[in-house]
CSV table of N, CA and C in Angstrom, one decimal:
chain,number,residue,atom,x,y,z
A,1,UNK,N,126.9,-145.9,-37.1
A,1,UNK,CA,126.9,-144.6,-36.4
A,1,UNK,C,128.1,-144.4,-35.6
A,2,UNK,N,128.6,-143.1,-35.6
A,2,UNK,CA,129.8,-142.8,-34.9
A,2,UNK,C,129.6,-142.7,-33.4
A,3,UNK,N,130.4,-143.3,-32.6
A,3,UNK,CA,130.3,-143.2,-31.1
A,3,UNK,C,130.8,-141.8,-30.8
A,4,UNK,N,129.9,-141.1,-30.0
A,4,UNK,CA,130.3,-139.7,-29.6
A,4,UNK,C,130.5,-139.7,-28.1
A,5,UNK,N,131.6,-139.2,-27.6
A,5,UNK,CA,131.9,-139.1,-26.2
A,5,UNK,C,132.8,-137.9,-25.9
A,6,UNK,N,132.9,-137.5,-24.7
A,6,UNK,CA,133.7,-136.4,-24.3
A,6,UNK,C,134.6,-136.9,-23.1
A,7,UNK,N,135.9,-136.5,-23.2
A,7,UNK,CA,136.8,-136.9,-22.0
A,7,UNK,C,137.2,-135.5,-21.5
A,8,UNK,N,136.9,-135.3,-20.2
A,8,UNK,CA,137.3,-134.0,-19.5
A,8,UNK,C,138.5,-134.3,-18.8
A,9,UNK,N,139.5,-133.2,-18.8
A,9,UNK,CA,140.7,-133.4,-18.1
A,9,UNK,C,141.3,-132.0,-17.8
A,10,UNK,N,142.1,-132.1,-16.8
A,10,UNK,CA,142.9,-130.9,-16.4
A,10,UNK,C,144.4,-131.4,-16.3
A,11,UNK,N,145.3,-130.6,-16.8
A,11,UNK,CA,146.7,-130.9,-16.7
A,11,UNK,C,147.5,-129.6,-16.4
A,12,UNK,N,148.6,-129.7,-15.7
A,12,UNK,CA,149.5,-128.6,-15.3
A,12,UNK,C,150.9,-129.0,-15.8
A,13,UNK,N,151.5,-128.0,-16.5
A,13,UNK,CA,152.9,-128.1,-16.9
A,13,UNK,C,153.6,-126.9,-16.4
A,14,UNK,N,154.7,-127.1,-15.7
A,14,UNK,CA,155.5,-126.1,-15.1
A,14,UNK,C,156.9,-126.0,-15.8
A,15,UNK,N,157.4,-124.7,-15.9
A,15,UNK,CA,158.7,-124.4,-16.4
A,15,UNK,C,159.3,-123.3,-15.6
A,16,UNK,N,160.6,-123.2,-15.4
A,16,UNK,CA,161.3,-122.1,-14.9
A,16,UNK,C,162.3,-121.7,-15.9
A,17,UNK,N,162.2,-120.3,-16.2
A,17,UNK,CA,163.0,-119.7,-17.2
A,17,UNK,C,163.9,-118.7,-16.6
A,18,UNK,N,165.1,-118.6,-17.2
A,18,UNK,CA,166.1,-117.6,-16.8
A,18,UNK,C,165.8,-116.3,-17.5
A,19,UNK,N,164.6,-115.8,-17.3
A,19,UNK,CA,164.2,-114.5,-18.0
A,19,UNK,C,163.1,-113.9,-17.1
A,20,UNK,N,163.1,-112.6,-17.2
A,20,UNK,CA,162.1,-111.9,-16.3
A,20,UNK,C,160.7,-112.2,-16.7
A,21,UNK,N,159.7,-112.0,-15.8
A,21,UNK,CA,158.3,-112.1,-16.2
A,21,UNK,C,157.9,-111.2,-17.3
A,22,UNK,N,158.5,-110.0,-17.4
A,22,UNK,CA,158.2,-109.1,-18.4
A,22,UNK,C,158.6,-109.7,-19.8
A,23,UNK,N,159.7,-110.3,-19.8
A,23,UNK,CA,160.3,-110.9,-21.1
A,23,UNK,C,159.5,-112.2,-21.5
A,24,UNK,N,159.1,-112.9,-20.5
A,24,UNK,CA,158.2,-114.1,-20.8
A,24,UNK,C,156.8,-113.6,-21.3
A,25,UNK,N,156.3,-112.7,-20.6
A,25,UNK,CA,155.0,-112.2,-21.0
A,25,UNK,C,155.0,-111.6,-22.5
A,26,UNK,N,156.1,-110.9,-22.8
A,26,UNK,CA,156.3,-110.3,-24.1
A,26,UNK,C,156.5,-111.4,-25.2
A,27,UNK,N,157.0,-112.6,-24.8
A,27,UNK,CA,157.1,-113.7,-25.8
A,27,UNK,C,155.7,-114.3,-26.1
A,28,UNK,N,154.7,-114.0,-25.3
A,28,UNK,CA,153.3,-114.4,-25.6
A,28,UNK,C,152.6,-113.2,-26.3
A,29,UNK,N,152.9,-112.0,-25.9
A,29,UNK,CA,152.1,-110.8,-26.4
A,29,UNK,C,152.5,-110.3,-27.7
A,30,UNK,N,153.7,-110.5,-28.1
A,30,UNK,CA,154.2,-110.1,-29.4
A,30,UNK,C,154.1,-111.1,-30.5
A,31,UNK,N,153.4,-110.9,-31.6
A,31,UNK,CA,153.2,-111.9,-32.6
A,31,UNK,C,154.4,-112.4,-33.2
A,32,UNK,N,155.5,-111.6,-33.4
A,32,UNK,CA,156.7,-112.0,-34.1
A,32,UNK,C,157.5,-112.9,-33.1
A,33,UNK,N,157.5,-112.6,-31.8
A,33,UNK,CA,158.1,-113.4,-30.8
A,33,UNK,C,157.5,-114.7,-30.7
A,34,UNK,N,156.1,-114.6,-30.6
A,34,UNK,CA,155.3,-115.9,-30.4
A,34,UNK,C,155.4,-116.9,-31.5
A,35,UNK,N,155.6,-116.3,-32.8
A,35,UNK,CA,155.7,-117.1,-34.0
A,35,UNK,C,157.0,-118.0,-34.1
A,36,UNK,N,157.9,-117.6,-33.1
A,36,UNK,CA,159.2,-118.3,-33.1
A,36,UNK,C,159.1,-119.7,-32.3
A,37,UNK,N,158.0,-119.8,-31.5
A,37,UNK,CA,157.8,-121.0,-30.7
A,37,UNK,C,156.4,-121.5,-30.8
A,38,UNK,N,155.5,-120.9,-31.5
A,38,UNK,CA,154.1,-121.4,-31.6
A,38,UNK,C,153.8,-121.2,-33.1
A,39,UNK,N,152.6,-121.6,-33.5
A,39,UNK,CA,152.2,-121.4,-34.9
A,39,UNK,C,152.1,-120.0,-35.2
A,40,UNK,N,152.5,-119.6,-36.4
A,40,UNK,CA,152.4,-118.2,-36.9
A,40,UNK,C,150.9,-117.8,-37.0
A,41,UNK,N,150.5,-116.8,-36.4
A,41,UNK,CA,149.0,-116.4,-36.4
A,41,UNK,C,148.7,-115.7,-37.7
A,42,UNK,N,147.4,-116.1,-38.1
A,42,UNK,CA,146.7,-115.3,-39.2
A,42,UNK,C,146.1,-114.1,-38.6
A,43,UNK,N,145.6,-114.2,-37.4
A,43,UNK,CA,145.0,-113.1,-36.6
A,43,UNK,C,145.6,-113.0,-35.3
A,44,UNK,N,146.0,-111.9,-34.8
A,44,UNK,CA,146.6,-111.8,-33.6
A,44,UNK,C,146.2,-110.5,-32.9
A,45,UNK,N,145.3,-110.5,-31.9
A,45,UNK,CA,144.8,-109.3,-31.3
A,45,UNK,C,144.8,-109.6,-29.8
A,46,UNK,N,146.1,-109.3,-29.2
A,46,UNK,CA,146.3,-109.6,-27.9
A,46,UNK,C,145.8,-108.5,-26.9
A,47,UNK,N,144.5,-108.7,-26.6
A,47,UNK,CA,143.8,-107.9,-25.6
A,47,UNK,C,142.6,-108.7,-25.1
A,48,UNK,N,142.1,-108.2,-24.0
A,48,UNK,CA,140.9,-108.9,-23.5
A,48,UNK,C,139.8,-108.8,-24.5
A,49,UNK,N,139.3,-110.0,-24.9
A,49,UNK,CA,138.2,-110.0,-25.9
A,49,UNK,C,138.8,-110.2,-27.3
A,50,UNK,N,140.1,-110.0,-27.4
A,50,UNK,CA,140.9,-110.2,-28.7
A,50,UNK,C,140.9,-111.7,-29.1
A,51,UNK,N,141.3,-111.9,-30.4
A,51,UNK,CA,141.3,-113.2,-30.9
A,51,UNK,C,142.7,-113.5,-31.5
A,52,UNK,N,143.1,-114.8,-31.4
A,52,UNK,CA,144.2,-115.3,-31.9
A,52,UNK,C,143.8,-116.5,-32.8
A,53,UNK,N,144.2,-116.6,-34.1
A,53,UNK,CA,143.7,-117.6,-35.0
A,53,UNK,C,144.9,-118.0,-35.9
A,54,UNK,N,145.1,-119.3,-36.0
A,54,UNK,CA,146.1,-119.8,-36.9
A,54,UNK,C,145.6,-121.2,-37.6
A,55,UNK,N,145.9,-121.4,-38.8
A,55,UNK,CA,145.5,-122.7,-39.4
A,55,UNK,C,146.7,-123.0,-40.3
A,56,UNK,N,147.0,-124.3,-40.2
A,56,UNK,CA,148.1,-124.9,-41.0
A,56,UNK,C,148.6,-126.2,-40.5
A,57,UNK,N,149.7,-126.6,-41.0
A,57,UNK,CA,150.3,-127.8,-40.7
A,57,UNK,C,151.4,-128.2,-41.7
A,58,UNK,N,152.0,-129.4,-41.5
A,58,UNK,CA,153.1,-129.8,-42.4
A,58,UNK,C,152.5,-130.1,-43.8
A,59,UNK,N,153.3,-130.0,-44.9
A,59,UNK,CA,152.8,-130.3,-46.2
A,59,UNK,C,152.3,-131.8,-46.2
A,60,UNK,N,151.2,-131.9,-46.8
A,60,UNK,CA,150.6,-133.3,-47.0
A,60,UNK,C,150.2,-133.9,-45.6
A,61,UNK,N,150.0,-133.0,-44.5
A,61,UNK,CA,149.8,-133.5,-43.3
A,61,UNK,C,148.5,-132.9,-42.7
A,62,UNK,N,148.1,-133.1,-41.5
A,62,UNK,CA,146.9,-132.7,-41.0
A,62,UNK,C,146.9,-131.2,-40.9
A,63,UNK,N,145.8,-130.5,-41.1
A,63,UNK,CA,145.6,-129.1,-40.9
A,63,UNK,C,144.9,-128.9,-39.6
A,64,UNK,N,145.7,-128.1,-38.7
A,64,UNK,CA,145.2,-127.8,-37.4
A,64,UNK,C,144.7,-126.4,-37.4
A,65,UNK,N,143.6,-126.1,-36.8
A,65,UNK,CA,143.1,-124.8,-36.7
A,65,UNK,C,142.9,-124.4,-35.2
A,66,UNK,N,143.6,-123.4,-34.8
A,66,UNK,CA,143.7,-122.9,-33.3
A,66,UNK,C,142.9,-121.6,-33.4
A,67,UNK,N,141.8,-121.5,-32.6
A,67,UNK,CA,141.0,-120.3,-32.6
A,67,UNK,C,140.8,-119.9,-31.0
A,68,UNK,N,141.4,-118.9,-30.6
A,68,UNK,CA,141.5,-118.5,-29.2
A,68,UNK,C,140.9,-117.2,-29.0
A,69,UNK,N,140.4,-117.0,-27.8
A,69,UNK,CA,139.8,-115.6,-27.3
A,69,UNK,C,140.4,-115.3,-26.0
A,70,UNK,N,141.0,-114.2,-25.8
A,70,UNK,CA,141.6,-113.8,-24.5
A,70,UNK,C,140.6,-113.3,-23.6
A,71,UNK,N,140.6,-113.9,-22.4
A,71,UNK,CA,139.6,-113.7,-21.4
A,71,UNK,C,140.1,-112.7,-20.3
A,72,UNK,N,141.4,-112.8,-20.0
A,72,UNK,CA,142.0,-111.9,-19.0
A,72,UNK,C,143.5,-111.8,-19.2
A,73,UNK,N,144.0,-110.6,-19.1
A,73,UNK,CA,145.4,-110.3,-19.2
A,73,UNK,C,145.9,-109.5,-18.1
A,74,UNK,N,146.8,-109.9,-17.4
A,74,UNK,CA,147.4,-109.1,-16.3
A,74,UNK,C,148.9,-109.1,-16.6
A,75,UNK,N,149.4,-108.0,-17.2
A,75,UNK,CA,150.8,-107.9,-17.7
A,75,UNK,C,151.8,-108.4,-16.7
A,76,UNK,N,152.7,-109.3,-17.2
A,76,UNK,CA,153.8,-110.0,-16.4
A,76,UNK,C,153.3,-111.0,-15.4
A,77,UNK,N,152.0,-111.2,-15.3
A,77,UNK,CA,151.4,-112.1,-14.2
A,77,UNK,C,150.6,-113.2,-14.7
A,78,UNK,N,149.6,-112.9,-15.7
A,78,UNK,CA,148.7,-114.0,-16.0
A,78,UNK,C,148.0,-113.7,-17.4
A,79,UNK,N,147.9,-114.9,-18.1
A,79,UNK,CA,147.2,-114.8,-19.3
A,79,UNK,C,146.1,-115.9,-19.3
A,80,UNK,N,144.9,-115.6,-19.6
A,80,UNK,CA,143.8,-116.6,-19.6
A,80,UNK,C,143.1,-116.5,-21.0
A,81,UNK,N,142.9,-117.7,-21.6
A,81,UNK,CA,142.3,-117.7,-22.9
A,81,UNK,C,141.5,-119.0,-23.0
A,82,UNK,N,140.5,-119.0,-23.8
A,82,UNK,CA,139.7,-120.0,-24.2
A,82,UNK,C,140.0,-120.4,-25.7
A,83,UNK,N,140.0,-121.6,-26.0
A,83,UNK,CA,140.2,-121.9,-27.5
A,83,UNK,C,139.6,-123.3,-27.9
A,84,UNK,N,139.4,-123.3,-29.2
A,84,UNK,CA,139.0,-124.5,-29.9
A,84,UNK,C,140.1,-125.0,-30.7
A,85,UNK,N,140.2,-126.3,-30.9
A,85,UNK,CA,141.2,-126.9,-31.8
A,85,UNK,C,140.5,-127.8,-32.8
A,86,UNK,N,140.8,-127.6,-34.0
A,86,UNK,CA,140.1,-128.5,-35.1
A,86,UNK,C,141.3,-129.2,-35.9
A,87,UNK,N,141.0,-130.4,-36.3
A,87,UNK,CA,142.0,-131.1,-37.1
A,87,UNK,C,141.2,-131.5,-38.4
A,88,UNK,N,141.7,-131.0,-39.6
A,88,UNK,CA,141.1,-131.2,-40.8
A,88,UNK,C,139.6,-130.9,-40.7
A,89,UNK,N,139.2,-129.9,-40.1
A,89,UNK,CA,137.9,-129.4,-40.1
A,89,UNK,C,137.0,-130.1,-39.0
A,90,UNK,N,137.6,-130.9,-38.2
A,90,UNK,CA,136.8,-131.7,-37.2
A,90,UNK,C,137.2,-131.1,-35.8
A,91,UNK,N,136.2,-130.7,-35.1
A,91,UNK,CA,136.5,-130.1,-33.7
A,91,UNK,C,137.0,-131.3,-32.8
A,92,UNK,N,138.2,-131.1,-32.2
A,92,UNK,CA,138.8,-132.1,-31.5
A,92,UNK,C,138.8,-131.8,-30.0
A,93,UNK,N,138.7,-130.5,-29.7
A,93,UNK,CA,138.7,-130.1,-28.3
A,93,UNK,C,138.3,-128.6,-28.1
A,94,UNK,N,137.8,-128.3,-26.8
A,94,UNK,CA,137.6,-126.9,-26.4
A,94,UNK,C,138.2,-126.8,-25.1
A,95,UNK,N,139.0,-125.7,-24.8
A,95,UNK,CA,139.8,-125.7,-23.5
A,95,UNK,C,139.8,-124.2,-23.1
A,96,UNK,N,140.0,-124.2,-21.7
A,96,UNK,CA,140.4,-122.9,-21.1
A,96,UNK,C,141.8,-123.1,-20.5
A,97,UNK,N,142.7,-122.1,-20.8
A,97,UNK,CA,144.0,-122.1,-20.4
A,97,UNK,C,144.4,-120.9,-19.5
A,98,UNK,N,145.1,-121.2,-18.5
A,98,UNK,CA,145.6,-120.2,-17.6
A,98,UNK,C,147.2,-120.3,-17.5
A,99,UNK,N,147.9,-119.2,-17.8
A,99,UNK,CA,149.2,-119.0,-17.8
A,99,UNK,C,149.6,-118.1,-16.7
A,100,UNK,N,150.3,-118.6,-15.6
A,100,UNK,CA,150.7,-117.9,-14.6
A,100,UNK,C,152.2,-117.6,-14.6
A,101,UNK,N,152.6,-116.4,-14.4
A,101,UNK,CA,154.1,-116.0,-14.5
A,101,UNK,C,154.4,-115.5,-13.0
A,102,UNK,N,155.4,-116.2,-12.4
A,102,UNK,CA,155.7,-115.9,-11.0
A,102,UNK,C,157.2,-115.6,-11.0
A,103,UNK,N,157.5,-114.4,-10.4
A,103,UNK,CA,158.9,-113.9,-10.3
A,103,UNK,C,159.6,-114.8,-9.3
A,104,UNK,N,160.7,-115.5,-9.7
A,104,UNK,CA,161.5,-116.2,-8.7
A,104,UNK,C,163.0,-115.7,-8.9
A,105,UNK,N,163.8,-116.1,-7.9
A,105,UNK,CA,165.2,-115.7,-8.0
A,105,UNK,C,165.8,-116.2,-9.3
A,106,UNK,N,166.3,-115.4,-10.1
A,106,UNK,CA,166.9,-115.7,-11.4
A,106,UNK,C,166.0,-115.8,-12.6
A,107,UNK,N,164.8,-115.6,-12.4
A,107,UNK,CA,163.9,-115.7,-13.6
A,107,UNK,C,162.4,-115.8,-13.3
A,108,UNK,N,161.7,-116.7,-14.0
A,108,UNK,CA,160.2,-116.7,-13.9
A,108,UNK,C,159.8,-118.1,-13.9
A,109,UNK,N,158.9,-118.5,-13.0
A,109,UNK,CA,158.2,-119.8,-12.9
A,109,UNK,C,156.9,-119.6,-13.7
A,110,UNK,N,156.7,-120.4,-14.7
A,110,UNK,CA,155.6,-120.4,-15.6
A,110,UNK,C,154.7,-121.6,-15.2
A,111,UNK,N,153.4,-121.4,-14.8
A,111,UNK,CA,152.5,-122.5,-14.6
A,111,UNK,C,151.4,-122.5,-15.6
A,112,UNK,N,151.4,-123.5,-16.4
A,112,UNK,CA,150.4,-123.6,-17.5
A,112,UNK,C,149.3,-124.6,-17.1
A,113,UNK,N,148.1,-124.2,-16.9
A,113,UNK,CA,147.0,-125.1,-16.5
A,113,UNK,C,145.9,-125.1,-17.6
A,114,UNK,N,145.7,-126.3,-18.1
A,114,UNK,CA,144.6,-126.4,-19.2
A,114,UNK,C,143.5,-127.3,-18.7
A,115,UNK,N,142.3,-126.9,-18.9
A,115,UNK,CA,141.1,-127.7,-18.6
A,115,UNK,C,140.4,-127.8,-19.9
A,116,UNK,N,140.3,-129.1,-20.3
A,116,UNK,CA,139.8,-129.4,-21.7
A,116,UNK,C,138.7,-130.3,-21.7
A,117,UNK,N,137.9,-130.2,-22.8
A,117,UNK,CA,137.0,-131.2,-23.2
A,117,UNK,C,137.5,-131.8,-24.5
A,118,UNK,N,137.8,-133.1,-24.6
A,118,UNK,CA,138.3,-133.7,-25.7
A,118,UNK,C,137.3,-134.6,-26.3
A,119,UNK,N,137.1,-134.5,-27.7
A,119,UNK,CA,135.9,-135.0,-28.3
A,119,UNK,C,136.2,-136.3,-29.1
A,120,UNK,N,135.4,-137.4,-28.8
A,120,UNK,CA,135.3,-138.6,-29.7
A,120,UNK,C,136.6,-139.3,-30.0
A,121,UNK,N,137.6,-139.1,-29.1
A,121,UNK,CA,138.8,-139.8,-29.3
A,121,UNK,C,139.7,-139.2,-30.4
A,122,UNK,N,139.4,-138.1,-30.9
A,122,UNK,CA,140.3,-137.4,-31.9
A,122,UNK,C,141.6,-136.8,-31.3
A,123,UNK,N,141.5,-136.6,-30.0
A,123,UNK,CA,142.7,-136.1,-29.3
A,123,UNK,C,142.6,-136.6,-27.9
A,124,UNK,N,143.6,-136.6,-27.1
A,124,UNK,CA,143.6,-137.1,-25.7
A,124,UNK,C,144.3,-136.1,-24.8
A,125,UNK,N,144.0,-136.0,-23.5
A,125,UNK,CA,144.7,-135.1,-22.7
A,125,UNK,C,146.1,-135.4,-22.6
A,126,UNK,N,146.5,-136.7,-22.7
A,126,UNK,CA,148.0,-137.1,-22.7
A,126,UNK,C,148.8,-136.6,-23.8
A,127,UNK,N,148.1,-136.7,-25.0
A,127,UNK,CA,148.7,-136.1,-26.2
A,127,UNK,C,148.9,-134.6,-26.1
A,128,UNK,N,147.9,-133.9,-25.7
A,128,UNK,CA,147.9,-132.5,-25.5
A,128,UNK,C,148.9,-132.0,-24.5
A,129,UNK,N,148.9,-132.7,-23.4
A,129,UNK,CA,150.0,-132.4,-22.4
A,129,UNK,C,151.4,-132.5,-23.0
A,130,UNK,N,151.7,-133.6,-23.7
A,130,UNK,CA,153.0,-133.8,-24.3
A,130,UNK,C,153.3,-132.6,-25.3
A,131,UNK,N,152.3,-132.3,-26.1
A,131,UNK,CA,152.5,-131.2,-27.0
A,131,UNK,C,152.8,-129.8,-26.4
A,132,UNK,N,152.1,-129.6,-25.2
A,132,UNK,CA,152.2,-128.4,-24.4
A,132,UNK,C,153.7,-128.4,-23.8
A,133,UNK,N,154.2,-129.6,-23.3
A,133,UNK,CA,155.5,-129.6,-22.9
A,133,UNK,C,156.6,-129.3,-23.9
A,134,UNK,N,156.4,-129.9,-25.1
A,134,UNK,CA,157.3,-129.5,-26.2
A,134,UNK,C,157.2,-128.0,-26.6
A,135,UNK,N,156.0,-127.4,-26.6
A,135,UNK,CA,155.8,-126.0,-26.9
A,135,UNK,C,156.5,-125.2,-25.8
A,136,UNK,N,156.4,-125.5,-24.5
A,136,UNK,CA,157.0,-124.7,-23.5
A,136,UNK,C,158.5,-124.9,-23.5
A,137,UNK,N,159.0,-126.0,-24.0
A,137,UNK,CA,160.5,-126.1,-24.1
A,137,UNK,C,160.9,-125.2,-25.3
A,138,UNK,N,160.2,-125.2,-26.4
A,138,UNK,CA,160.5,-124.3,-27.4
A,138,UNK,C,160.5,-122.8,-27.1
A,139,UNK,N,159.6,-122.4,-26.3
A,139,UNK,CA,159.6,-121.1,-25.6
A,139,UNK,C,160.9,-120.8,-24.8
A,140,UNK,N,161.3,-121.9,-24.1
A,140,UNK,CA,162.6,-121.8,-23.3
A,140,UNK,C,163.7,-121.5,-24.2
A,141,UNK,N,163.8,-122.2,-25.3
A,141,UNK,CA,164.9,-121.9,-26.3
A,141,UNK,C,164.9,-120.5,-26.8
A,142,UNK,N,163.7,-120.1,-27.1
A,142,UNK,CA,163.6,-118.7,-27.7
A,142,UNK,C,164.1,-117.7,-26.6
A,143,UNK,N,163.7,-117.9,-25.3
A,143,UNK,CA,164.1,-117.0,-24.3
A,143,UNK,C,165.6,-116.9,-24.1
A,144,UNK,N,166.3,-118.0,-24.3
A,144,UNK,CA,167.8,-118.0,-24.2
A,144,UNK,C,168.5,-117.7,-25.4
A,145,UNK,N,167.8,-117.5,-26.5
A,145,UNK,CA,168.3,-117.0,-27.8
A,145,UNK,C,168.8,-118.2,-28.6
A,146,UNK,N,168.3,-119.4,-28.4
A,146,UNK,CA,168.8,-120.6,-29.2
A,146,UNK,C,168.0,-120.6,-30.5
A,147,UNK,N,166.9,-119.9,-30.7
A,147,UNK,CA,166.0,-119.8,-31.9
A,147,UNK,C,166.1,-118.4,-32.5
């Protein structure tokens, strides 16, 4: 019998970008811009109640399926979404994510807060937090034109 358990966790990752809140928000709201730093979506409906869905992975590697629903959008200020993440068809987590965009001198402070339920040891909050850090670093490179 497979041991079933849930690990609950909250983590926060902060970044400051030399770009306006409008530009940072657009990097999330535009599917072509977002595909430069996040997985290319199969479905992208950036509105409250809208869905973002992508499935894929490296050749001969794990297939990850991201299935999100937007809960609140305040242009240039806040993005809130819930999402599930599956690995090779196995549900590994369910999360609520809040992205806050705060205008600061010379740019935008982004505060990414994720509250998650991680299932049966298939993923951990520490691994997810690391992946989020890498993802937000990639967003930063896009914002300064390196990608």
